Amino acid sequence: MDALQERFRQIATFIFDVDGVMTDGSVNALESGEQFRTFNIRDGYAIERAVNAGYRVAVLSAGSQVGVRKRLEFLKIKDIFMGGPTEQKIYAYLGYLNRDQINEAEVLYMGDDIPDFQVLSRPALLSTCPADAADEIKAVCDYISPVAGGRGAVRDVIEQVMKAQGKWLSWLTDVEPFKLHNER
């Protein structure tokens, strides 16, 4: 087993940025002033699988849109850190680890741009980014997803971890076969 696969096997906590990671980084501005984002449904499915499998899933974003928060809450993400200054993400990250006594060697963080640099540069965590991340971010990451932000990069890393730990499709063995409504 290679070193990256071994790192995937150690992960118990996923932490994601929003813009450029969970979304493609586009901001749609409405006449009302609302700025909405588009999320990838497959990323959402993978987050649901991870939460149901007992992983910690957290979001760390400088943005503070109500619609984004509602989407994250719908995905049952409990640890949502939004609205802080972009240059201070590192403090929110360290505060979360300290608050919940999280072992940094068991953390996978995915970011895509300069505000994530300080977190992604920490040697203990598994640093990851989407394929379309800033060059400076790619340079410090342990794993660069072949998928762009907002297009399945979140699912890619969750799937990599859960497959390495034998948990990705393990729930299928517990599911009864699907029957049509009119089958007897």
Short mmCIF file of C-alpha atoms in Angstrom, two decimals:
data_model
loop_
_atom_site.label_atom_id
_atom_site.label_comp_id
_atom_site.label_asym_id
_atom_site.label_seq_id
_atom_site.Cartn_x
_atom_site.Cartn_y
_atom_site.Cartn_z
CA MET A 1 0.00 0.00 0.00
CA ASP A 2 1.41 3.41 -0.91
CA ALA A 3 1.84 6.29 1.54
CA LEU A 4 -1.22 8.20 0.28
CA GLN A 5 -3.49 5.19 0.73
CA GLU A 6 -2.15 4.81 4.26
CA ARG A 7 -2.98 8.47 4.96
CA PHE A 8 -6.53 7.92 3.61
CA ARG A 9 -6.89 5.00 6.03
CA GLN A 10 -6.18 7.30 9.02
CA ILE A 11 -8.85 9.94 8.29
CA ALA A 12 -11.71 10.43 10.78
CA THR A 13 -12.53 14.10 10.10
CA PHE A 14 -13.24 15.95 6.84
CA ILE A 15 -13.06 19.74 6.72
CA PHE A 16 -14.10 21.59 3.57
CA ASP A 17 -14.01 25.13 2.29
CA VAL A 18 -17.19 26.11 0.41
CA ASP A 19 -16.50 28.45 -2.52
CA GLY A 20 -14.31 26.69 -5.08
CA VAL A 21 -14.51 23.35 -3.26
CA MET A 22 -18.17 22.53 -2.61
CA THR A 23 -19.15 24.96 -5.38
CA ASP A 24 -17.41 25.89 -8.62
CA GLY A 25 -16.60 29.32 -7.19
CA SER A 26 -19.28 31.13 -9.15
CA VAL A 27 -21.46 33.67 -7.36
CA ASN A 28 -24.84 34.45 -8.88
CA ALA A 29 -26.06 37.88 -7.82
CA LEU A 30 -29.80 38.46 -7.87
CA GLU A 31 -31.52 41.83 -8.10
CA SER A 32 -32.57 41.37 -4.47
CA GLY A 33 -28.92 41.34 -3.44
CA GLU A 34 -28.91 37.65 -2.60
CA GLN A 35 -25.83 35.81 -3.83
CA PHE A 36 -26.44 32.14 -4.42
CA ARG A 37 -24.18 29.20 -5.11
CA THR A 38 -24.74 25.89 -6.85
CA PHE A 39 -23.75 22.66 -5.09
CA ASN A 40 -23.04 19.27 -6.64
CA ILE A 41 -25.60 16.60 -5.68
CA ARG A 42 -22.97 13.82 -5.77
CA ASP A 43 -20.84 15.73 -3.29
CA GLY A 44 -23.92 15.95 -1.09
CA TYR A 45 -24.50 12.21 -1.36
CA ALA A 46 -20.90 11.48 -0.34
CA ILE A 47 -21.20 13.87 2.63
CA GLU A 48 -24.36 12.03 3.67
CA ARG A 49 -22.52 8.68 3.43
CA ALA A 50 -19.63 10.04 5.50
CA VAL A 51 -21.89 11.46 8.22
CA ASN A 52 -23.88 8.20 8.38
CA ALA A 53 -20.63 6.22 8.65
CA GLY A 54 -19.60 8.25 11.72
CA TYR A 55 -17.01 10.61 10.25
CA ARG A 56 -16.85 14.19 11.47
CA VAL A 57 -17.63 16.60 8.66
CA ALA A 58 -17.01 20.31 9.12
CA VAL A 59 -17.09 23.40 6.93
CA LEU A 60 -14.79 26.38 7.27
CA SER A 61 -15.70 29.36 5.09
CA ALA A 62 -15.28 33.11 5.15
CA GLY A 63 -18.64 33.43 3.39
CA SER A 64 -21.81 33.79 5.40
CA GLN A 65 -24.77 33.36 3.05
CA VAL A 66 -27.92 32.04 4.72
CA GLY A 67 -28.70 29.77 1.76
CA VAL A 68 -25.29 28.13 2.01
CA ARG A 69 -25.77 27.49 5.72
CA LYS A 70 -29.20 25.95 5.08
CA ARG A 71 -27.70 23.61 2.47
CA LEU A 72 -24.97 22.51 4.90
CA GLU A 73 -27.51 21.96 7.67
CA PHE A 74 -29.68 19.95 5.24
CA LEU A 75 -26.63 17.71 4.70
CA LYS A 76 -26.53 17.23 8.50
CA ILE A 77 -23.17 18.96 8.90
CA LYS A 78 -23.05 20.04 12.53
CA ASP A 79 -19.74 21.90 12.62
CA ILE A 80 -20.20 24.94 10.39
CA PHE A 81 -17.76 27.82 10.81
CA MET A 82 -18.74 30.70 8.55
CA GLY A 83 -18.24 34.42 8.29
CA GLY A 84 -14.79 35.02 9.73
CA PRO A 85 -12.11 37.09 8.01
CA THR A 86 -10.49 35.12 5.16
CA GLU A 87 -7.00 35.64 6.54
CA GLN A 88 -8.02 34.09 9.87
CA LYS A 89 -9.21 30.65 8.74
CA ILE A 90 -6.24 29.13 10.54
CA TYR A 91 -7.60 30.33 13.89
CA ALA A 92 -11.04 28.83 13.28
CA TYR A 93 -9.35 25.58 12.20
CA LEU A 94 -7.10 25.38 15.28
CA GLY A 95 -10.00 26.35 17.54
CA TYR A 96 -12.12 23.50 16.14
CA LEU A 97 -9.33 20.96 16.66
CA ASN A 98 -8.77 22.19 20.20
CA ARG A 99 -12.48 22.39 21.10
CA ASP A 100 -13.19 18.81 20.01
CA GLN A 101 -9.72 17.39 20.82
CA ILE A 102 -9.25 16.22 17.23
CA ASN A 103 -6.00 14.51 16.28
CA GLU A 104 -4.67 16.54 13.34
CA ALA A 105 -3.17 13.40 11.73
CA GLU A 106 -6.76 12.16 11.28
CA VAL A 107 -7.92 15.31 9.44
CA LEU A 108 -8.42 15.75 5.70
CA TYR A 109 -8.79 19.41 4.71
CA MET A 110 -9.81 20.51 1.21
CA GLY A 111 -9.28 24.09 0.12
CA ASP A 112 -8.72 25.82 -3.20
CA ASP A 113 -7.29 29.31 -2.77
CA ILE A 114 -4.87 31.50 -0.84
CA PRO A 115 -7.09 31.88 2.29
CA ASP A 116 -6.67 28.09 2.79
CA PHE A 117 -2.86 28.19 2.46
CA GLN A 118 -2.00 28.39 6.19
CA VAL A 119 -4.21 25.41 7.02
CA LEU A 120 -3.13 23.33 4.03
CA SER A 121 0.55 23.97 4.83
CA ARG A 122 0.31 22.16 8.16
CA PRO A 123 2.30 18.91 7.84
CA ALA A 124 0.20 16.72 10.14
CA LEU A 125 -3.09 16.89 8.23
CA LEU A 126 -3.87 15.38 4.83
CA SER A 127 -4.03 18.47 2.60
CA THR A 128 -6.17 18.18 -0.54
CA CYS A 129 -7.51 20.45 -3.25
CA PRO A 130 -9.67 20.32 -6.39
CA ALA A 131 -8.05 20.07 -9.83
CA ASP A 132 -8.71 23.76 -10.51
CA ALA A 133 -7.18 25.10 -7.28
CA ALA A 134 -4.72 27.98 -7.31
CA ASP A 135 -1.16 26.95 -8.20
CA GLU A 136 0.12 27.99 -4.76
CA ILE A 137 -2.41 25.63 -3.17
CA LYS A 138 -1.58 22.72 -5.46
CA ALA A 139 2.08 23.17 -4.51
CA VAL A 140 1.41 22.42 -0.82
CA CYS A 141 -1.21 19.68 -1.14
CA ASP A 142 -0.65 15.97 -0.53
CA TYR A 143 -3.47 15.06 -2.93
CA ILE A 144 -4.88 16.97 -5.90
CA SER A 145 -8.25 15.62 -6.94
CA PRO A 146 -8.60 15.02 -10.68
CA VAL A 147 -12.02 16.70 -10.36
CA ALA A 148 -12.76 20.44 -10.26
CA GLY A 149 -14.37 22.23 -7.33
CA GLY A 150 -18.16 22.02 -7.34
CA ARG A 151 -17.98 19.17 -9.84
CA GLY A 152 -17.34 16.24 -7.50
CA ALA A 153 -14.00 16.97 -5.82
CA VAL A 154 -15.60 16.56 -2.37
CA ARG A 155 -17.05 13.19 -3.35
CA ASP A 156 -13.67 12.15 -4.74
CA VAL A 157 -11.83 12.61 -1.45
CA ILE A 158 -14.62 11.15 0.67
CA GLU A 159 -14.83 8.13 -1.62
CA GLN A 160 -11.02 7.71 -1.57
CA VAL A 161 -11.02 7.66 2.25
CA MET A 162 -14.05 5.41 2.65
CA LYS A 163 -12.77 2.94 0.04
CA ALA A 164 -9.36 2.82 1.74
CA GLN A 165 -11.16 2.02 5.00
CA GLY A 166 -13.57 -0.49 3.43
CA LYS A 167 -16.62 1.65 4.21
CA TRP A 168 -17.74 3.05 0.84
CA LEU A 169 -20.20 0.34 -0.19
CA SER A 170 -20.35 -1.61 3.07
CA TRP A 171 -23.88 -0.34 3.78
CA LEU A 172 -25.22 -2.13 0.66
CA THR A 173 -25.05 -5.51 2.39
CA ASP A 174 -27.54 -4.29 5.00
CA VAL A 175 -30.16 -3.14 2.49
CA GLU A 176 -33.11 -5.31 1.57
CA PRO A 177 -33.76 -5.70 -2.16
CA PHE A 178 -35.94 -2.99 -3.63
CA LYS A 179 -39.49 -4.09 -4.46
CA LEU A 180 -41.93 -2.26 -6.65
CA HIS A 181 -44.99 -0.93 -4.90
CA ASN A 182 -47.32 -3.47 -6.53
CA GLU A 183 -45.06 -6.52 -6.04
CA ARG A 184 -46.29 -9.05 -3.52
#
